[in-house]
Amino acid sequence: MKNIVLFGPPGAGKGTQSAFLVEKFGFVHLSTGDIFRYNIKNQTELGTLAKSYMDQGQLVPDSVTIDMLKSEWSKYPDAVGFLFDGFPRTQAQAQALDEILAEAGQSIAAMIGLEVPEAELVARLLERGKTSGRPDDANPEVIGQRIAVYHKETAPVQGYYEAQGKYMALSGVGSVESITASLSEKIQAL
Ligand code: AMP
């Protein structure tokens, strides 16, 4: 089983690339952002809680996010592999993920980081905000906050995987197809 973490700042293209990689490799796609949005849409208690953080560009607390991820993950005992998207976003989440997987005799094969210059990220998010229906994409202040949170809390997670020799970087600038091709090459080589 190949378990991959797709990493990168908001707007790097993780969601777009995930769709292609799922089709190509048959991964189960676990996007914590998507799961929170599903809960918001269905007006669950978890959705209400998550929304209060998401609307401000803040991270949902680790305990809530980790419990949710674990419960989603456990729904797919027969998965050929998982593609984690938007998780882990903190060191505590990275450690928790290792523990969850280790209990099942599994591990992360690699974290692949999509690298995109900051000005391009903001432009992409504002553009996406016109059609995505995501309030956190439409507001420049919230976008700035999400990028700041990324630098402070999420970027260090790269070091967690580097220390395990599992981090790989890839340019997230270029055509969607060329980035999918580069990602696929890296995944196939694992
Ligand atoms: P995303 O769809 O990955 O851009 O996530 C949208 C928002 O959901 C983030 O700005 C956070 O508020 C929240 N979120 C998603 N994933 C996580 C996570 N792993 N930890 C904490 N908050 C998260």
PDB file of C-alpha atoms and ligand atoms in Angstrom:
ATOM      1  CA  MET A   1       0.000   0.000   0.000  1.00  0.00           C
ATOM      2  CA  LYS A   2       1.261   3.462  -0.942  1.00  0.00           C
ATOM      3  CA  ASN A   3       0.210   6.209   1.423  1.00  0.00           C
ATOM      4  CA  ILE A   4       1.067   9.664   0.137  1.00  0.00           C
ATOM      5  CA  VAL A   5       0.787  13.102   1.710  1.00  0.00           C
ATOM      6  CA  LEU A   6       0.203  15.806  -0.887  1.00  0.00           C
ATOM      7  CA  PHE A   7       1.554  18.985   0.637  1.00  0.00           C
ATOM      8  CA  GLY A   8       1.686  22.672  -0.166  1.00  0.00           C
ATOM      9  CA  PRO A   9       0.154  26.042   0.710  1.00  0.00           C
ATOM     10  CA  PRO A  10      -3.464  26.965   0.001  1.00  0.00           C
ATOM     11  CA  GLY A  11      -3.862  27.337  -3.756  1.00  0.00           C
ATOM     12  CA  ALA A  12      -0.912  25.090  -4.655  1.00  0.00           C
ATOM     13  CA  GLY A  13      -3.185  22.734  -6.605  1.00  0.00           C
ATOM     14  CA  LYS A  14      -3.504  19.845  -4.144  1.00  0.00           C
ATOM     15  CA  GLY A  15      -7.222  19.342  -4.767  1.00  0.00           C
ATOM     16  CA  THR A  16      -6.920  19.564  -8.548  1.00  0.00           C
ATOM     17  CA  GLN A  17      -4.012  17.121  -8.672  1.00  0.00           C
ATOM     18  CA  SER A  18      -5.655  14.742  -6.202  1.00  0.00           C
ATOM     19  CA  ALA A  19      -8.563  14.178  -8.584  1.00  0.00           C
ATOM     20  CA  PHE A  20      -6.169  13.014 -11.330  1.00  0.00           C
ATOM     21  CA  LEU A  21      -4.060  10.884  -9.006  1.00  0.00           C
ATOM     22  CA  VAL A  22      -7.126   9.149  -7.573  1.00  0.00           C
ATOM     23  CA  GLU A  23      -8.244   8.266 -11.082  1.00  0.00           C
ATOM     24  CA  LYS A  24      -4.801   7.030 -12.080  1.00  0.00           C
ATOM     25  CA  PHE A  25      -3.740   5.106  -8.959  1.00  0.00           C
ATOM     26  CA  GLY A  26      -7.037   4.288  -7.230  1.00  0.00           C
ATOM     27  CA  PHE A  27      -6.111   6.044  -3.997  1.00  0.00           C
ATOM     28  CA  VAL A  28      -8.707   6.834  -1.384  1.00  0.00           C
ATOM     29  CA  HIS A  29      -8.611  10.645  -1.251  1.00  0.00           C
ATOM     30  CA  LEU A  30      -8.833  12.042   2.276  1.00  0.00           C
ATOM     31  CA  SER A  31      -9.108  15.828   2.198  1.00  0.00           C
ATOM     32  CA  THR A  32      -9.822  17.224   5.646  1.00  0.00           C
ATOM     33  CA  GLY A  33     -11.005  20.511   4.069  1.00  0.00           C
ATOM     34  CA  ASP A  34     -13.521  18.606   1.901  1.00  0.00           C
ATOM     35  CA  ILE A  35     -14.753  16.609   4.906  1.00  0.00           C
ATOM     36  CA  PHE A  36     -15.228  19.796   6.936  1.00  0.00           C
ATOM     37  CA  ARG A  37     -17.109  21.420   4.032  1.00  0.00           C
ATOM     38  CA  TYR A  38     -19.322  18.326   3.737  1.00  0.00           C
ATOM     39  CA  ASN A  39     -20.152  18.668   7.435  1.00  0.00           C
ATOM     40  CA  ILE A  40     -20.875  22.381   7.053  1.00  0.00           C
ATOM     41  CA  LYS A  41     -23.222  21.658   4.143  1.00  0.00           C
ATOM     42  CA  ASN A  42     -25.035  19.026   6.173  1.00  0.00           C
ATOM     43  CA  GLN A  43     -25.192  21.289   9.218  1.00  0.00           C
ATOM     44  CA  THR A  44     -23.601  18.805  11.599  1.00  0.00           C
ATOM     45  CA  GLU A  45     -22.186  19.794  14.966  1.00  0.00           C
ATOM     46  CA  LEU A  46     -18.680  19.217  13.591  1.00  0.00           C
ATOM     47  CA  GLY A  47     -19.515  21.470  10.635  1.00  0.00           C
ATOM     48  CA  THR A  48     -20.627  24.327  12.872  1.00  0.00           C
ATOM     49  CA  LEU A  49     -17.473  24.064  14.926  1.00  0.00           C
ATOM     50  CA  ALA A  50     -15.175  23.817  11.887  1.00  0.00           C
ATOM     51  CA  LYS A  51     -16.854  26.757  10.162  1.00  0.00           C
ATOM     52  CA  SER A  52     -16.052  29.102  13.030  1.00  0.00           C
ATOM     53  CA  TYR A  53     -12.338  28.474  12.402  1.00  0.00           C
ATOM     54  CA  MET A  54     -12.418  28.137   8.609  1.00  0.00           C
ATOM     55  CA  ASP A  55     -14.206  31.447   8.069  1.00  0.00           C
ATOM     56  CA  GLN A  56     -11.332  33.169   9.853  1.00  0.00           C
ATOM     57  CA  GLY A  57      -8.587  31.307   8.032  1.00  0.00           C
ATOM     58  CA  GLN A  58      -7.572  29.509  11.239  1.00  0.00           C
ATOM     59  CA  LEU A  59      -6.890  25.815  11.696  1.00  0.00           C
ATOM     60  CA  VAL A  60      -9.554  23.626  13.245  1.00  0.00           C
ATOM     61  CA  PRO A  61      -8.122  22.309  16.558  1.00  0.00           C
ATOM     62  CA  ASP A  62      -5.884  19.254  16.308  1.00  0.00           C
ATOM     63  CA  SER A  63      -7.976  17.009  18.559  1.00  0.00           C
ATOM     64  CA  VAL A  64     -11.103  17.527  16.429  1.00  0.00           C
ATOM     65  CA  THR A  65      -9.244  17.152  13.137  1.00  0.00           C
ATOM     66  CA  ILE A  66      -7.300  14.060  14.188  1.00  0.00           C
ATOM     67  CA  ASP A  67     -10.397  12.266  15.536  1.00  0.00           C
ATOM     68  CA  MET A  68     -12.272  13.026  12.333  1.00  0.00           C
ATOM     69  CA  LEU A  69      -9.400  11.862  10.125  1.00  0.00           C
ATOM     70  CA  LYS A  70      -9.020   8.639  12.086  1.00  0.00           C
ATOM     71  CA  SER A  71     -12.691   7.847  11.797  1.00  0.00           C
ATOM     72  CA  GLU A  72     -12.711   8.548   8.024  1.00  0.00           C
ATOM     73  CA  TRP A  73      -9.543   6.535   7.484  1.00  0.00           C
ATOM     74  CA  SER A  74     -11.002   3.523   9.303  1.00  0.00           C
ATOM     75  CA  LYS A  75     -13.890   3.375   6.819  1.00  0.00           C
ATOM     76  CA  TYR A  76     -11.564   2.027   4.086  1.00  0.00           C
ATOM     77  CA  PRO A  77      -9.889  -1.164   5.345  1.00  0.00           C
ATOM     78  CA  ASP A  78      -9.457  -2.430   1.772  1.00  0.00           C
ATOM     79  CA  ALA A  79      -7.894   0.715   0.313  1.00  0.00           C
ATOM     80  CA  VAL A  80      -4.975   0.255  -2.095  1.00  0.00           C
ATOM     81  CA  GLY A  81      -3.506   3.416  -0.612  1.00  0.00           C
ATOM     82  CA  PHE A  82      -4.464   6.807   0.755  1.00  0.00           C
ATOM     83  CA  LEU A  83      -3.821  10.246  -0.637  1.00  0.00           C
ATOM     84  CA  PHE A  84      -3.851  12.688   2.272  1.00  0.00           C
ATOM     85  CA  ASP A  85      -4.648  16.220   1.111  1.00  0.00           C
ATOM     86  CA  GLY A  86      -4.595  19.142   3.545  1.00  0.00           C
ATOM     87  CA  PHE A  87      -3.587  16.792   6.360  1.00  0.00           C
ATOM     88  CA  PRO A  88      -1.334  16.755   8.353  1.00  0.00           C
ATOM     89  CA  ARG A  89      -1.147  20.533   8.846  1.00  0.00           C
ATOM     90  CA  THR A  90       0.644  20.555  12.215  1.00  0.00           C
ATOM     91  CA  GLN A  91       3.417  18.531  13.837  1.00  0.00           C
ATOM     92  CA  ALA A  92       0.861  16.991  16.218  1.00  0.00           C
ATOM     93  CA  GLN A  93      -1.231  15.838  13.262  1.00  0.00           C
ATOM     94  CA  ALA A  94       1.837  14.362  11.565  1.00  0.00           C
ATOM     95  CA  GLN A  95       2.706  12.389  14.699  1.00  0.00           C
ATOM     96  CA  ALA A  96      -0.890  11.235  15.107  1.00  0.00           C
ATOM     97  CA  LEU A  97      -0.996  10.076  11.486  1.00  0.00           C
ATOM     98  CA  ASP A  98       2.167   8.031  11.956  1.00  0.00           C
ATOM     99  CA  GLU A  99       0.636   6.418  15.043  1.00  0.00           C
ATOM    100  CA  ILE A 100      -2.689   5.656  13.344  1.00  0.00           C
ATOM    101  CA  LEU A 101      -0.892   4.039  10.407  1.00  0.00           C
ATOM    102  CA  ALA A 102       1.642   2.193  12.568  1.00  0.00           C
ATOM    103  CA  GLU A 103      -1.154   0.544  14.557  1.00  0.00           C
ATOM    104  CA  ALA A 104      -2.308  -0.945  11.253  1.00  0.00           C
ATOM    105  CA  GLY A 105       1.241  -1.912  10.234  1.00  0.00           C
ATOM    106  CA  GLN A 106       1.392   0.862   7.642  1.00  0.00           C
ATOM    107  CA  SER A 107       3.331   4.056   7.065  1.00  0.00           C
ATOM    108  CA  ILE A 108       3.628   7.121   4.842  1.00  0.00           C
ATOM    109  CA  ALA A 109       5.666   6.391   1.713  1.00  0.00           C
ATOM    110  CA  ALA A 110       6.303  10.055   0.874  1.00  0.00           C
ATOM    111  CA  MET A 111       5.237  13.633   1.318  1.00  0.00           C
ATOM    112  CA  ILE A 112       5.217  15.451  -2.006  1.00  0.00           C
ATOM    113  CA  GLY A 113       5.195  19.234  -1.722  1.00  0.00           C
ATOM    114  CA  LEU A 114       3.850  21.439  -4.508  1.00  0.00           C
ATOM    115  CA  GLU A 115       5.847  24.676  -4.519  1.00  0.00           C
ATOM    116  CA  VAL A 116       4.223  27.858  -5.846  1.00  0.00           C
ATOM    117  CA  PRO A 117       5.318  31.506  -5.377  1.00  0.00           C
ATOM    118  CA  GLU A 118       3.146  33.466  -2.965  1.00  0.00           C
ATOM    119  CA  ALA A 119       1.865  36.097  -5.438  1.00  0.00           C
ATOM    120  CA  GLU A 120       0.608  33.298  -7.672  1.00  0.00           C
ATOM    121  CA  LEU A 121      -1.154  31.599  -4.751  1.00  0.00           C
ATOM    122  CA  VAL A 122      -3.112  34.730  -3.865  1.00  0.00           C
ATOM    123  CA  ALA A 123      -4.094  35.273  -7.500  1.00  0.00           C
ATOM    124  CA  ARG A 124      -5.215  31.647  -7.843  1.00  0.00           C
ATOM    125  CA  LEU A 125      -7.263  31.719  -4.634  1.00  0.00           C
ATOM    126  CA  LEU A 126      -9.020  34.960  -5.574  1.00  0.00           C
ATOM    127  CA  GLU A 127      -9.814  33.513  -8.993  1.00  0.00           C
ATOM    128  CA  ARG A 128     -11.099  30.287  -7.419  1.00  0.00           C
ATOM    129  CA  GLY A 129     -13.198  32.370  -5.014  1.00  0.00           C
ATOM    130  CA  LYS A 130     -15.262  33.654  -7.938  1.00  0.00           C
ATOM    131  CA  THR A 131     -16.662  30.177  -8.596  1.00  0.00           C
ATOM    132  CA  SER A 132     -15.829  27.844  -5.694  1.00  0.00           C
ATOM    133  CA  GLY A 133     -18.530  29.141  -3.366  1.00  0.00           C
ATOM    134  CA  ARG A 134     -15.910  29.021  -0.605  1.00  0.00           C
ATOM    135  CA  PRO A 135     -16.133  32.107   1.619  1.00  0.00           C
ATOM    136  CA  ASP A 136     -12.491  31.607   2.651  1.00  0.00           C
ATOM    137  CA  ASP A 137     -11.390  32.019  -1.010  1.00  0.00           C
ATOM    138  CA  ALA A 138     -13.346  35.194  -1.686  1.00  0.00           C
ATOM    139  CA  ASN A 139     -11.888  37.399   1.048  1.00  0.00           C
ATOM    140  CA  PRO A 140      -8.310  38.720   0.618  1.00  0.00           C
ATOM    141  CA  GLU A 141      -7.880  39.114   4.385  1.00  0.00           C
ATOM    142  CA  VAL A 142      -8.828  35.494   5.042  1.00  0.00           C
ATOM    143  CA  ILE A 143      -6.509  34.375   2.231  1.00  0.00           C
ATOM    144  CA  GLY A 144      -3.660  36.330   3.852  1.00  0.00           C
ATOM    145  CA  GLN A 145      -4.468  34.731   7.185  1.00  0.00           C
ATOM    146  CA  ARG A 146      -4.477  31.218   5.699  1.00  0.00           C
ATOM    147  CA  ILE A 147      -1.081  31.796   4.108  1.00  0.00           C
ATOM    148  CA  ALA A 148       0.288  33.200   7.395  1.00  0.00           C
ATOM    149  CA  VAL A 149      -1.029  30.153   9.285  1.00  0.00           C
ATOM    150  CA  TYR A 150       0.545  27.953   6.637  1.00  0.00           C
ATOM    151  CA  HIS A 151       3.981  29.500   7.210  1.00  0.00           C
ATOM    152  CA  LYS A 152       3.731  29.405  10.979  1.00  0.00           C
ATOM    153  CA  GLU A 153       2.075  26.049  11.678  1.00  0.00           C
ATOM    154  CA  THR A 154       2.072  23.938   8.536  1.00  0.00           C
ATOM    155  CA  ALA A 155       5.362  24.608   6.720  1.00  0.00           C
ATOM    156  CA  PRO A 156       7.356  23.042   9.618  1.00  0.00           C
ATOM    157  CA  VAL A 157       5.593  19.718   8.937  1.00  0.00           C
ATOM    158  CA  GLN A 158       7.894  19.452   5.908  1.00  0.00           C
ATOM    159  CA  GLY A 159      10.793  19.106   8.351  1.00  0.00           C
ATOM    160  CA  TYR A 160       9.018  16.238  10.101  1.00  0.00           C
ATOM    161  CA  TYR A 161       9.048  14.209   6.873  1.00  0.00           C
ATOM    162  CA  GLU A 162      12.497  15.446   5.808  1.00  0.00           C
ATOM    163  CA  ALA A 163      13.844  13.993   9.046  1.00  0.00           C
ATOM    164  CA  GLN A 164      12.391  10.649   7.947  1.00  0.00           C
ATOM    165  CA  GLY A 165      13.883  11.041   4.443  1.00  0.00           C
ATOM    166  CA  LYS A 166      10.387  11.147   2.945  1.00  0.00           C
ATOM    167  CA  TYR A 167      10.010  14.688   1.601  1.00  0.00           C
ATOM    168  CA  MET A 168      10.053  15.438  -2.118  1.00  0.00           C
ATOM    169  CA  ALA A 169       9.473  18.842  -3.701  1.00  0.00           C
ATOM    170  CA  LEU A 170       7.883  19.543  -7.031  1.00  0.00           C
ATOM    171  CA  SER A 171       7.143  22.807  -8.841  1.00  0.00           C
ATOM    172  CA  GLY A 172       3.426  23.514  -8.748  1.00  0.00           C
ATOM    173  CA  VAL A 173       3.701  26.040 -11.580  1.00  0.00           C
ATOM    174  CA  GLY A 174       2.901  24.967 -15.132  1.00  0.00           C
ATOM    175  CA  SER A 175       0.082  23.171 -16.875  1.00  0.00           C
ATOM    176  CA  VAL A 176      -2.117  20.885 -14.784  1.00  0.00           C
ATOM    177  CA  GLU A 177      -1.191  17.986 -17.104  1.00  0.00           C
ATOM    178  CA  SER A 178       2.564  18.493 -16.774  1.00  0.00           C
ATOM    179  CA  ILE A 179       2.320  18.628 -12.979  1.00  0.00           C
ATOM    180  CA  THR A 180       0.179  15.473 -12.926  1.00  0.00           C
ATOM    181  CA  ALA A 181       2.817  13.761 -15.082  1.00  0.00           C
ATOM    182  CA  SER A 182       5.652  14.765 -12.727  1.00  0.00           C
ATOM    183  CA  LEU A 183       3.673  13.696  -9.672  1.00  0.00           C
ATOM    184  CA  SER A 184       2.799  10.363 -11.258  1.00  0.00           C
ATOM    185  CA  GLU A 185       6.451   9.704 -12.046  1.00  0.00           C
ATOM    186  CA  LYS A 186       7.425  10.310  -8.437  1.00  0.00           C
ATOM    187  CA  ILE A 187       4.618   8.117  -7.105  1.00  0.00           C
ATOM    188  CA  GLN A 188       5.394   5.307  -9.507  1.00  0.00           C
ATOM    189  CA  ALA A 189       9.030   5.328  -8.429  1.00  0.00           C
ATOM    190  CA  LEU A 190       8.132   4.821  -4.754  1.00  0.00           C
TER     191      LEU A 190
HETATM  192  P1  AMP B   1      -8.454  23.297   2.558  1.00  0.00           P
HETATM  193  O1  AMP B   1      -9.670  22.818   1.847  1.00  0.00           O
HETATM  194  O2  AMP B   1      -7.420  22.232   2.741  1.00  0.00           O
HETATM  195  O3  AMP B   1      -7.904  24.568   1.987  1.00  0.00           O
HETATM  196  O4  AMP B   1      -8.926  23.660   4.061  1.00  0.00           O
HETATM  197  C1  AMP B   1      -9.866  24.687   4.305  1.00  0.00           C
HETATM  198  C2  AMP B   1      -9.878  25.022   5.779  1.00  0.00           C
HETATM  199  O5  AMP B   1     -10.287  23.876   6.527  1.00  0.00           O
HETATM  200  C3  AMP B   1      -8.536  25.423   6.382  1.00  0.00           C
HETATM  201  O6  AMP B   1      -8.256  26.800   6.194  1.00  0.00           O
HETATM  202  C4  AMP B   1      -8.754  25.077   7.851  1.00  0.00           C
HETATM  203  O7  AMP B   1      -9.563  26.048   8.491  1.00  0.00           O
HETATM  204  C5  AMP B   1      -9.578  23.805   7.749  1.00  0.00           C
HETATM  205  N1  AMP B   1      -8.701  22.602   7.697  1.00  0.00           N
HETATM  206  C6  AMP B   1      -8.550  21.753   6.650  1.00  0.00           C
HETATM  207  N2  AMP B   1      -7.683  20.780   6.953  1.00  0.00           N
HETATM  208  C7  AMP B   1      -7.256  21.026   8.222  1.00  0.00           C
HETATM  209  C8  AMP B   1      -6.329  20.397   9.085  1.00  0.00           C
HETATM  210  N3  AMP B   1      -5.629  19.309   8.703  1.00  0.00           N
HETATM  211  N4  AMP B   1      -6.147  20.930  10.315  1.00  0.00           N
HETATM  212  C9  AMP B   1      -6.834  22.011  10.722  1.00  0.00           C
HETATM  213  N5  AMP B   1      -7.698  22.679   9.954  1.00  0.00           N
HETATM  214  C10 AMP B   1      -7.918  22.195   8.703  1.00  0.00           C
END
